[in-house]
CSV table of C-alpha atoms in Angstrom, one decimal:
chain,number,residue,atom,x,y,z
A,1,UNK,CA,14.5,1.3,9.6
A,2,UNK,CA,12.4,4.4,10.2
A,3,UNK,CA,13.0,6.6,13.2
A,4,UNK,CA,10.9,5.9,16.2
A,5,UNK,CA,9.9,9.2,17.6
A,6,UNK,CA,8.5,7.5,20.8
A,7,UNK,CA,11.7,5.7,21.7
A,8,UNK,CA,13.6,6.9,24.8
A,9,UNK,CA,16.9,6.7,23.0
A,10,UNK,CA,15.8,9.3,20.5
A,11,UNK,CA,14.7,11.8,23.2
A,12,UNK,CA,17.4,14.3,22.4
A,13,UNK,CA,17.3,14.0,18.6
A,14,UNK,CA,15.8,17.4,18.2
A,15,UNK,CA,17.5,19.4,21.0
A,16,UNK,CA,20.9,20.9,21.6
A,17,UNK,CA,21.0,23.7,19.0
A,18,UNK,CA,19.3,27.0,18.4
A,19,UNK,CA,17.5,28.3,15.3
A,20,UNK,CA,19.9,30.3,13.2
A,21,UNK,CA,19.7,33.9,12.3
A,22,UNK,CA,18.9,32.9,8.7
A,23,UNK,CA,15.7,31.4,9.8
A,24,UNK,CA,14.8,34.3,12.2
A,25,UNK,CA,15.3,36.9,9.5
A,26,UNK,CA,13.1,35.0,7.1
A,27,UNK,CA,10.3,34.7,9.6
A,28,UNK,CA,10.5,38.4,10.4
A,29,UNK,CA,10.3,39.3,6.7
A,30,UNK,CA,6.9,37.6,6.7
A,31,UNK,CA,5.3,38.3,10.1
A,32,UNK,CA,5.8,40.4,13.2
A,33,UNK,CA,5.4,37.9,16.1
A,34,UNK,CA,5.6,40.5,18.9
A,35,UNK,CA,2.7,40.0,21.3
A,36,UNK,CA,1.3,37.2,19.1
A,37,UNK,CA,0.1,33.7,20.1
A,38,UNK,CA,2.1,31.0,18.3
A,39,UNK,CA,1.2,27.3,18.0
A,40,UNK,CA,4.1,25.2,16.9
A,41,UNK,CA,2.8,21.9,15.6
A,42,UNK,CA,5.2,19.0,15.5
A,43,UNK,CA,7.5,20.9,17.9
A,44,UNK,CA,9.9,18.0,18.5
A,45,UNK,CA,12.5,19.1,21.1
A,46,UNK,CA,11.3,22.7,21.2
A,47,UNK,CA,14.1,24.4,19.2
A,48,UNK,CA,11.7,26.5,17.2
A,49,UNK,CA,9.2,27.0,20.0
A,50,UNK,CA,12.0,28.7,21.8
A,51,UNK,CA,13.0,30.7,18.7
A,52,UNK,CA,9.5,32.2,18.4
A,53,UNK,CA,9.6,33.2,22.1
A,54,UNK,CA,13.0,34.9,21.4
A,55,UNK,CA,11.4,36.8,18.5
A,56,UNK,CA,8.9,38.3,21.0
A,57,UNK,CA,5.8,36.1,20.8
A,58,UNK,CA,3.4,36.6,23.8
A,59,UNK,CA,2.9,32.9,24.1
A,60,UNK,CA,4.1,29.7,22.3
A,61,UNK,CA,2.3,26.4,22.5
A,62,UNK,CA,4.3,23.4,21.3
A,63,UNK,CA,2.3,20.4,20.1
A,64,UNK,CA,3.8,17.0,19.5
A,65,UNK,CA,2.4,13.4,19.4
A,66,UNK,CA,5.4,12.0,21.3
A,67,UNK,CA,5.6,12.3,25.0
A,68,UNK,CA,9.4,11.5,24.6
A,69,UNK,CA,9.9,14.5,22.4
A,70,UNK,CA,7.8,16.7,24.7
A,71,UNK,CA,9.9,15.7,27.7
A,72,UNK,CA,13.0,16.9,25.9
A,73,UNK,CA,11.2,20.1,24.8
A,74,UNK,CA,10.3,20.9,28.3
A,75,UNK,CA,13.9,20.6,29.4
A,76,UNK,CA,15.2,22.7,26.5
A,77,UNK,CA,12.6,25.5,27.2
A,78,UNK,CA,12.5,25.3,31.0
A,79,UNK,CA,13.9,28.9,31.2
A,80,UNK,CA,11.1,30.4,29.1
A,81,UNK,CA,7.8,30.8,30.9
A,82,UNK,CA,5.9,31.9,27.8
A,83,UNK,CA,6.2,28.4,26.3
A,84,UNK,CA,3.9,25.5,27.1
A,85,UNK,CA,3.5,22.1,25.6
A,86,UNK,CA,0.6,19.9,24.7
A,87,UNK,CA,0.6,16.3,23.6
A,88,UNK,CA,-1.6,16.0,20.5
A,89,UNK,CA,-1.9,14.8,16.9
A,90,UNK,CA,-1.2,17.0,14.0
A,91,UNK,CA,-4.8,16.5,12.9
A,92,UNK,CA,-6.4,16.8,16.3
A,93,UNK,CA,-4.8,18.5,19.3
A,94,UNK,CA,-7.6,19.6,21.6
A,95,UNK,CA,-6.6,23.3,21.5
A,96,UNK,CA,-9.5,25.8,21.3
A,97,UNK,CA,-10.7,27.3,18.0
A,98,UNK,CA,-9.0,30.6,17.1
A,99,UNK,CA,-6.3,30.3,19.7
A,100,UNK,CA,-3.4,31.2,17.4
A,101,UNK,CA,-2.3,34.3,15.6
A,102,UNK,CA,0.5,32.2,14.0
A,103,UNK,CA,0.6,28.5,13.3
A,104,UNK,CA,4.0,27.2,12.5
A,105,UNK,CA,5.1,23.7,11.5
A,106,UNK,CA,8.7,22.8,10.5
A,107,UNK,CA,9.7,19.4,9.0
A,108,UNK,CA,6.3,17.9,9.8
A,109,UNK,CA,4.2,17.6,6.7
A,110,UNK,CA,6.4,15.1,5.0
A,111,UNK,CA,5.5,12.7,7.8
A,112,UNK,CA,1.7,13.2,7.2
A,113,UNK,CA,-0.7,11.3,4.9
A,114,UNK,CA,-3.7,13.6,5.2
A,115,UNK,CA,-2.6,17.1,4.3
A,116,UNK,CA,-6.1,18.4,3.8
A,117,UNK,CA,-7.0,17.3,7.3
A,118,UNK,CA,-3.9,18.9,8.7
A,119,UNK,CA,-4.6,22.2,7.0
A,120,UNK,CA,-8.2,22.1,8.2
A,121,UNK,CA,-6.9,21.9,11.7
A,122,UNK,CA,-4.5,24.7,11.0
A,123,UNK,CA,-7.4,26.9,9.8
A,124,UNK,CA,-9.4,26.0,12.9
A,125,UNK,CA,-6.7,27.1,15.2
A,126,UNK,CA,-6.1,30.4,13.5
A,127,UNK,CA,-7.8,33.6,14.8
A,128,UNK,CA,-9.2,36.1,12.3
A,129,UNK,CA,-6.3,37.7,10.5
A,130,UNK,CA,-4.0,34.8,11.5
A,131,UNK,CA,-1.2,33.3,9.4
A,132,UNK,CA,0.4,29.9,9.0
A,133,UNK,CA,4.0,29.2,8.0
A,134,UNK,CA,4.7,25.7,7.0
A,135,UNK,CA,8.4,24.9,6.5
A,136,UNK,CA,9.4,21.7,4.8
A,137,UNK,CA,11.5,20.3,1.9
A,138,UNK,CA,10.2,19.3,-1.6
A,139,UNK,CA,12.1,16.7,-3.5
A,140,UNK,CA,13.7,19.6,-5.5
A,141,UNK,CA,15.0,21.0,-2.2
A,142,UNK,CA,16.5,17.6,-1.3
A,143,UNK,CA,18.1,17.0,-4.6
A,144,UNK,CA,20.3,20.1,-4.7
A,145,UNK,CA,23.8,18.9,-5.6
A,146,UNK,CA,26.2,18.2,-2.8
A,147,UNK,CA,28.7,20.9,-1.7
A,148,UNK,CA,30.7,22.1,1.2
A,149,UNK,CA,27.6,23.7,2.6
A,150,UNK,CA,24.9,21.3,1.3
A,151,UNK,CA,26.0,18.1,3.1
A,152,UNK,CA,22.7,16.3,2.6
A,153,UNK,CA,23.6,16.0,-1.1
A,154,UNK,CA,26.4,13.6,-0.1
A,155,UNK,CA,23.8,11.3,1.5
A,156,UNK,CA,22.3,10.7,-1.9
A,157,UNK,CA,25.6,10.4,-3.7
A,158,UNK,CA,26.7,7.7,-1.4
A,159,UNK,CA,23.3,5.9,-1.0
A,160,UNK,CA,21.0,6.7,-4.0
A,161,UNK,CA,18.2,4.8,-2.3
A,162,UNK,CA,17.9,7.5,0.2
A,163,UNK,CA,16.7,9.9,-2.5
A,164,UNK,CA,14.0,7.3,-3.4
A,165,UNK,CA,12.9,7.4,0.2
A,166,UNK,CA,12.7,11.2,0.0
A,167,UNK,CA,10.8,11.1,-3.3
A,168,UNK,CA,8.1,9.0,-1.7
A,169,UNK,CA,7.6,11.2,1.4
A,170,UNK,CA,8.3,14.7,0.2
A,171,UNK,CA,5.2,16.7,-0.8
A,172,UNK,CA,5.0,18.5,-4.2
A,173,UNK,CA,4.4,22.2,-4.1
A,174,UNK,CA,1.1,21.8,-6.1
A,175,UNK,CA,-0.1,19.2,-3.5
A,176,UNK,CA,0.5,21.4,-0.6
A,177,UNK,CA,-1.1,24.4,-2.2
A,178,UNK,CA,-4.2,22.4,-3.2
A,179,UNK,CA,-4.6,21.1,0.4
A,180,UNK,CA,-4.3,24.6,1.7
A,181,UNK,CA,-6.9,25.9,-0.7
A,182,UNK,CA,-9.3,23.0,0.0
A,183,UNK,CA,-9.0,23.8,3.7
A,184,UNK,CA,-10.1,27.4,3.1
A,185,UNK,CA,-6.7,29.1,3.5
A,186,UNK,CA,-6.2,32.1,1.3
A,187,UNK,CA,-3.4,34.4,-0.1
A,188,UNK,CA,-1.2,31.4,-0.4
A,189,UNK,CA,2.5,32.2,-1.1
A,190,UNK,CA,5.7,30.3,-1.3
A,191,UNK,CA,9.3,31.3,-0.6
A,192,UNK,CA,12.6,29.5,-0.4
A,193,UNK,CA,15.0,29.6,2.5
A,194,UNK,CA,18.7,28.5,2.8
A,195,UNK,CA,18.8,27.9,6.5
A,196,UNK,CA,22.1,27.4,8.3
A,197,UNK,CA,21.7,24.2,10.3
A,198,UNK,CA,24.9,24.2,12.2
A,199,UNK,CA,28.5,25.4,12.0
A,200,UNK,CA,31.1,22.8,12.8
A,201,UNK,CA,34.6,23.8,14.0
A,202,UNK,CA,36.2,20.5,13.1
A,203,UNK,CA,35.6,17.5,10.9
A,204,UNK,CA,35.5,15.4,14.1
A,205,UNK,CA,32.6,17.5,15.4
A,206,UNK,CA,30.7,16.9,12.2
A,207,UNK,CA,31.5,13.2,12.3
A,208,UNK,CA,30.1,12.9,15.8
A,209,UNK,CA,27.0,14.7,14.8
A,210,UNK,CA,26.4,12.5,11.8
A,211,UNK,CA,27.0,9.3,13.8
A,212,UNK,CA,24.4,10.4,16.4
A,213,UNK,CA,21.8,10.7,13.6
A,214,UNK,CA,20.7,13.7,15.6
A,215,UNK,CA,18.0,15.7,13.9
A,216,UNK,CA,18.3,13.6,10.8
A,217,UNK,CA,15.4,11.1,10.6
A,218,UNK,CA,16.6,10.0,7.1
A,219,UNK,CA,19.8,8.5,8.6
A,220,UNK,CA,17.8,6.0,10.5
A,221,UNK,CA,17.3,4.3,7.1
A,222,UNK,CA,21.0,3.3,7.2
A,223,UNK,CA,22.7,0.5,9.2
A,224,UNK,CA,25.5,1.4,11.5
A,225,UNK,CA,28.0,0.1,9.0
A,226,UNK,CA,26.4,2.2,6.2
A,227,UNK,CA,26.4,5.3,8.4
A,228,UNK,CA,30.1,4.8,9.1
A,229,UNK,CA,30.7,4.5,5.4
A,230,UNK,CA,28.8,7.8,4.8
A,231,UNK,CA,30.7,9.6,7.6
A,232,UNK,CA,34.1,8.5,6.1
A,233,UNK,CA,33.0,9.6,2.6
A,234,UNK,CA,31.8,13.1,3.8
A,235,UNK,CA,35.0,13.7,5.8
A,236,UNK,CA,37.1,12.7,2.8
A,237,UNK,CA,35.2,15.2,0.6
A,238,UNK,CA,35.6,18.0,3.2
A,239,UNK,CA,39.2,17.3,4.2
A,240,UNK,CA,41.2,20.5,4.6
A,241,UNK,CA,38.2,22.7,5.5
A,242,UNK,CA,38.7,24.3,8.9
A,243,UNK,CA,35.0,25.1,9.5
A,244,UNK,CA,31.9,23.7,7.9
A,245,UNK,CA,28.7,25.7,7.7
A,246,UNK,CA,26.0,23.2,6.9
A,247,UNK,CA,22.9,24.6,5.2
A,248,UNK,CA,19.6,23.1,4.0
A,249,UNK,CA,17.2,24.5,1.4
A,250,UNK,CA,13.6,24.7,2.6
A,251,UNK,CA,10.3,25.7,1.1
A,252,UNK,CA,8.0,27.8,3.2
A,253,UNK,CA,4.3,27.9,2.4
A,254,UNK,CA,2.3,30.9,3.8
A,255,UNK,CA,-1.4,31.0,4.2
A,256,UNK,CA,-3.9,33.4,5.8
């Protein structure tokens, strides 16, 4: 079944790690966040809200529709006074017009049915000269063949129906671009990012992470028995590797 973002047992699903340097260097190649106001829509557990603060943002406002996710985010970011959180919908969050120099959303838009409405809200939030960075996966990003680094590919080898789930929810590049244009965003660009998700020191560490389904809403589509089957298959494929650097390919859409 689908992941319930409001369930207490999923509170820590998007905490417990930091954004990797591969992500940070890509963001810095696009925008200088120093002394800028950032709004992080769909902030989950606050991993990337904290990352923007570390990059020098003057303030970061994390927005999420789940009070459970926000409670986890507040704990994760308790040591960073520049970060605040607001409960709100991706299409309507109550923040004032023009309050952001940077609007960021990671792994959000594949959950949305109204992309035009979302980008209209993004445009409303942006101050003159502002920029949005929307990070998500297309179906092409998901369908990259499995490898020692692209572990997600093993999900689809083992359970092809998961790729069908992804195909139904992953937005096409042309769809995202059209929604951005219709909302009035300009100078639209697209770039690709291979982001290091996590480095595992042992297969046992990887197996525990997979079993927890942490940060992987797709794995909520599997039963416990199917998940155990997947873990066994991946560990067999990776047997003999001392460390595993897991990476995912993302698309980033940029609009001004």
